[in-house]
Coordinates of N, CA and C in Angstrom, one line a residue:
M254 N 101.5 116.0 40.9 CA 101.4 114.5 40.7 C 100.4 114.0 40.7
T255 N 99.7 113.4 40.1 CA 98.4 112.7 40.0 C 98.3 111.3 40.0
A256 N 99.8 110.7 39.9 CA 99.9 108.9 40.1 C 101.0 108.8 40.2
I257 N 101.2 107.6 40.7 CA 102.6 107.1 40.8 C 102.9 106.2 39.8
E258 N 103.8 106.5 38.7 CA 103.8 105.5 37.6 C 105.4 104.6 38.1
T259 N 105.6 103.4 37.3 CA 106.5 102.5 37.4 C 106.5 102.1 36.1
S260 N 107.8 101.6 36.2 CA 108.2 101.1 34.9 C 108.2 99.5 34.8
M261 N 108.3 99.0 34.0 CA 107.9 97.4 34.1 C 108.4 96.9 32.5
N262 N 109.4 95.5 32.6 CA 109.6 95.1 31.3 C 108.3 93.4 31.4
G263 N 108.0 93.4 30.2 CA 107.2 92.3 29.6 C 107.0 92.0 28.2
I264 N 106.1 91.2 27.7 CA 105.8 91.0 26.4 C 104.2 91.3 26.6
I265 N 103.6 92.1 25.4 CA 102.1 92.2 25.4 C 101.9 91.8 23.9
Q266 N 101.1 91.1 23.8 CA 100.5 90.8 22.4 C 99.4 91.3 22.2
L267 N 99.1 91.8 21.3 CA 97.9 92.6 20.6 C 97.3 91.8 19.4
T268 N 96.2 91.4 19.4 CA 95.5 90.5 18.7 C 94.2 91.5 18.2
V269 N 94.2 91.6 16.9 CA 92.6 92.3 16.3 C 91.9 91.1 15.9
R270 N 90.7 90.8 16.7 CA 89.6 89.8 16.5 C 88.4 90.7 15.5
K271 N 88.6 90.3 14.6 CA 87.4 91.0 13.5 C 86.4 90.4 13.6
D272 N 86.7 88.8 14.1 CA 85.5 87.8 14.2 C 84.4 88.3 15.2
L273 N 84.9 89.0 16.5 CA 83.9 89.4 17.7 C 83.3 90.3 17.7
K274 N 83.7 91.4 16.7 CA 82.6 92.4 16.5 C 82.4 93.6 17.7
L275 N 83.6 93.5 18.5 CA 83.7 94.1 20.0 C 83.8 95.9 19.8
T276 N 83.2 96.6 20.6 CA 83.0 98.1 20.4 C 84.3 98.5 21.5
V277 N 84.5 97.9 22.1 CA 85.6 98.2 23.2 C 86.8 97.2 23.2
P278 N 87.9 97.7 23.6 CA 88.9 96.4 24.1 C 88.6 95.5 25.0
I279 N 88.9 94.2 25.0 CA 88.8 93.4 26.0 C 90.4 92.5 26.4
A280 N 90.6 92.5 27.5 CA 92.2 92.0 27.9 C 91.9 90.4 28.2
E281 N 92.9 89.8 28.2 CA 92.9 88.3 28.4 C 94.1 88.2 29.0
T282 N 94.4 87.2 30.3 CA 95.6 87.1 31.0 C 95.4 85.5 30.6
P283 N 96.5 84.7 31.4 CA 96.4 83.3 31.5 C 95.0 82.8 32.5
T284 N 94.9 83.7 33.2 CA 93.6 83.3 34.2 C 92.3 83.8 33.9
D285 N 92.2 85.0 33.4 CA 91.0 85.9 33.2 C 90.4 86.6 32.2
F286 N 89.7 86.8 31.5 CA 88.5 87.6 30.6 C 88.7 89.2 31.5
I287 N 89.3 90.1 30.9 CA 88.9 91.6 31.4 C 88.2 92.4 30.8
T288 N 87.1 93.1 31.5 CA 86.4 94.4 30.5 C 86.8 95.4 31.1
M289 N 86.7 96.4 30.6 CA 87.1 97.7 31.1 C 86.1 98.9 31.3
G290 N 85.8 99.6 31.9 CA 85.0 100.8 32.0 C 85.8 102.2 32.5
F291 N 85.5 103.1 31.6 CA 85.7 104.3 32.3 C 84.8 105.5 32.1
G292 N 85.0 106.4 33.1 CA 83.7 107.4 33.4 C 84.0 108.4 34.1
S293 N 83.1 109.4 34.3 CA 83.6 110.8 35.1 C 83.3 110.3 36.4
T294 N 82.2 109.2 36.7 CA 82.3 109.0 38.2 C 82.6 107.2 38.0
L295 N 82.7 107.0 39.6 CA 83.0 105.4 39.5 C 81.8 104.7 39.0
D296 N 80.7 105.1 39.4 CA 79.3 104.6 39.3 C 79.2 104.6 37.6
D297 N 79.7 105.4 37.0 CA 79.6 105.4 35.2 C 80.5 104.4 34.7
A298 N 81.8 104.5 35.7 CA 83.0 103.6 35.0 C 82.8 102.0 35.5
F299 N 81.8 101.8 36.6 CA 81.4 100.4 37.1 C 80.5 99.9 35.9
E300 N 79.3 100.8 35.5 CA 78.3 100.2 34.9 C 78.8 100.2 33.6
M301 N 80.0 100.9 33.1 CA 80.2 100.6 31.5 C 81.4 99.2 31.7
A302 N 82.0 98.7 32.8 CA 82.6 97.4 32.7 C 81.7 96.5 32.7
L303 N 80.5 96.7 33.6 CA 79.5 95.4 33.8 C 79.0 95.3 32.6
H304 N 78.5 96.4 31.8 CA 77.7 95.9 30.4 C 78.6 95.5 29.6
Q305 N 80.1 95.9 29.4 CA 80.8 94.8 28.6 C 81.2 93.7 28.9
M306 N 81.2 93.5 30.2 CA 81.2 91.7 30.5 C 79.7 91.2 30.4
I307 N 78.6 91.7 30.6 CA 77.4 91.1 30.6 C 77.9 90.8 29.0
D308 N 77.4 91.7 28.0 CA 77.9 91.4 26.6 C 78.7 90.5 26.0
F309 N 79.9 90.3 26.9 CA 80.9 89.3 26.4 C 80.6 88.0 26.5
I310 N 80.1 87.8 27.9 CA 79.4 86.7 28.4 C 78.6 86.3 27.5
E311 N 77.1 86.9 27.5 CA 76.3 86.7 26.7 C 76.4 86.0 25.2
R312 N 77.5 86.8 24.6 CA 77.5 86.5 23.1 C 78.6 85.3 23.2
F313 N 79.3 85.0 23.9 CA 80.7 84.0 23.6 C 80.2 82.4 24.8
V314 N 79.3 82.7 26.1 CA 79.1 81.5 26.4 C 77.7 81.1 26.1
G315 N 76.7 81.9 25.5 CA 75.4 81.4 25.1 C 74.1 81.5 26.0
I316 N 74.5 82.3 27.1 CA 73.4 82.4 28.1 C 72.4 83.6 28.0
S317 N 71.5 83.5 28.7 CA 70.5 85.0 28.7 C 71.3 86.2 29.5
A318 N 70.9 87.5 29.3 CA 71.4 88.5 29.8 C 71.0 88.5 31.3
E319 N 69.9 87.9 31.6 CA 69.2 88.0 33.0 C 70.5 86.8 33.9
E320 N 71.0 85.8 33.0 CA 71.7 84.5 33.5 C 73.2 85.3 33.8
V321 N 73.7 86.0 32.7 CA 74.8 86.6 32.9 C 75.2 87.6 34.0
Y322 N 73.9 88.7 34.4 CA 73.9 89.1 35.2 C 73.9 88.6 36.7
V323 N 73.4 87.7 36.8 CA 73.6 87.1 38.1 C 75.3 86.0 38.3
L324 N 75.5 85.5 37.3 CA 77.1 85.5 37.0 C 77.7 86.4 37.5
C325 N 77.6 87.5 36.9 CA 78.6 88.7 37.2 C 78.4 89.1 38.5
S326 N 77.2 88.9 39.2 CA 77.1 89.4 40.9 C 78.1 88.2 41.6
L327 N 78.1 87.1 40.9 CA 78.5 86.1 41.9 C 80.1 85.7 41.6
A328 N 80.6 86.0 40.2 CA 81.7 85.3 40.1 C 82.5 86.4 39.5
V329 N 82.5 87.7 39.0 CA 83.3 88.5 38.3 C 83.7 89.4 39.5
N330 N 85.0 89.6 39.2 CA 85.7 90.7 40.5 C 86.0 92.1 39.5
F331 N 85.3 92.8 40.4 CA 85.7 94.2 39.8 C 86.3 95.1 40.6
H332 N 87.3 95.9 40.2 CA 88.3 96.4 40.7 C 88.5 97.7 40.4
I333 N 88.5 98.7 41.3 CA 88.7 100.0 40.8 C 90.1 100.3 40.5
T334 N 90.5 100.9 39.3 CA 91.7 100.8 38.8 C 92.3 102.6 38.5
Q335 N 91.5 103.0 38.4 CA 92.0 104.7 38.1 C 90.6 105.6 39.0
V336 N 91.2 106.6 39.7 CA 90.5 107.5 40.3 C 91.5 108.6 40.5
V337 N 92.7 108.9 40.3 CA 93.1 110.2 40.4 C 93.7 110.8 39.0
N338 N 93.2 110.3 38.2 CA 93.4 110.9 36.7 C 92.3 111.5 36.4
S339 N 92.1 112.6 36.9 CA 90.9 113.9 37.0 C 90.7 114.1 35.3
P340 N 89.5 113.8 34.6 CA 88.3 113.5 35.1 C 87.9 112.1 34.9
Q341 N 88.5 111.2 34.5 CA 88.5 109.8 34.3 C 88.6 109.0 35.7
K342 N 87.7 108.3 35.9 CA 87.5 106.9 36.7 C 87.6 105.7 35.9
G343 N 88.3 105.0 36.5 CA 88.3 103.1 35.5 C 87.7 102.0 36.5
V344 N 87.3 101.4 36.2 CA 86.8 99.8 36.8 C 87.1 99.0 35.8
H345 N 88.0 97.6 36.3 CA 87.9 96.7 35.5 C 87.1 95.4 36.2
G346 N 86.9 94.6 35.1 CA 85.8 93.2 35.5 C 86.7 92.3 35.0
L347 N 87.0 91.3 36.3 CA 87.8 90.1 35.8 C 86.9 89.0 35.8
L348 N 86.9 88.1 34.8 CA 86.1 87.1 34.8 C 87.0 85.9 34.7
P349 N 86.9 84.9 35.9 CA 88.0 83.9 35.7 C 87.6 82.9 34.6
K350 N 88.8 82.5 33.9 CA 88.4 81.7 32.8 C 88.0 80.0 33.8
S351 N 88.5 79.9 34.7 CA 88.2 78.5 35.4 C 86.6 78.2 35.5
I352 N 85.8 79.3 35.8 CA 84.2 79.0 35.9 C 83.8 78.7 34.4
L353 N 84.5 78.7 33.4 CA 83.8 78.8 32.0 C 83.9 77.3 31.8
P354 N 83.2 76.8 30.6 CA 83.3 75.7 30.3 C 84.7 75.4 29.4
S355 N 85.6 74.6 29.2 CA 86.7 74.4 28.6 C 87.0 74.8 27.1
A356 N 85.6 74.4 26.4 CA 85.3 74.7 25.2 C 85.6 76.1 24.7
I357 N 85.0 77.0 25.5 CA 84.9 78.5 25.4 C 86.4 78.9 25.4
V358 N 86.9 78.6 26.6 CA 88.3 78.9 26.7 C 89.1 78.7 25.7
D359 N 88.8 77.4 25.3 CA 89.9 76.9 24.2 C 89.6 77.6 22.8
S360 N 88.4 77.8 22.6 CA 87.8 78.5 21.2 C 88.8 79.9 21.1
F361 N 89.2 80.4 22.3 CA 90.2 81.7 22.1 C 91.1 81.4 22.2
L362 N 91.9 80.4 22.7 CA 93.3 79.9 22.5 C 93.5 79.5 21.2
S363 N 92.5 78.7 20.7 CA 93.1 78.2 19.2 C 92.7 79.3 18.0
Y364 N 92.1 80.3 18.4 CA 92.2 81.2 17.3 C 93.6 81.9 17.6
R365 N 93.9 82.2 18.6 CA 95.6 82.9 18.9 C 96.4 82.2 18.3
D366 N 96.4 80.5 18.5 CA 97.2 79.8 17.8 C 97.3 80.0 16.2
Q367 N 96.4 80.5 15.7 CA 96.5 80.4 14.3 C 97.1 81.8 13.9
D368 N 97.3 82.5 14.3 CA 98.2 83.9 13.9 C 99.6 83.6 13.5

């Protein structure tokens, strides 16, 4: 056994955002935007999740990469989400929507409502 699996019931909505020009998926919950990183080490996985978050914030909040890096160190919560499925490790970064200007969060909501 390499992991404990569980079942759950829920509704997942997948939205293809061609306007975002993303290179990897980004998840959204009612409270957070989530980037994901995977690699052969936790350091590689963390670096990928961090760079995805920096790119996401820089594009959609409109602040410099340096400012985004500072914001990530203060406000983004990184979680180790996969360590037992060899050889891949996983890290997710959660950016609370509550720290973003409401116009940015609303722009994502209004796009979703168009579908």
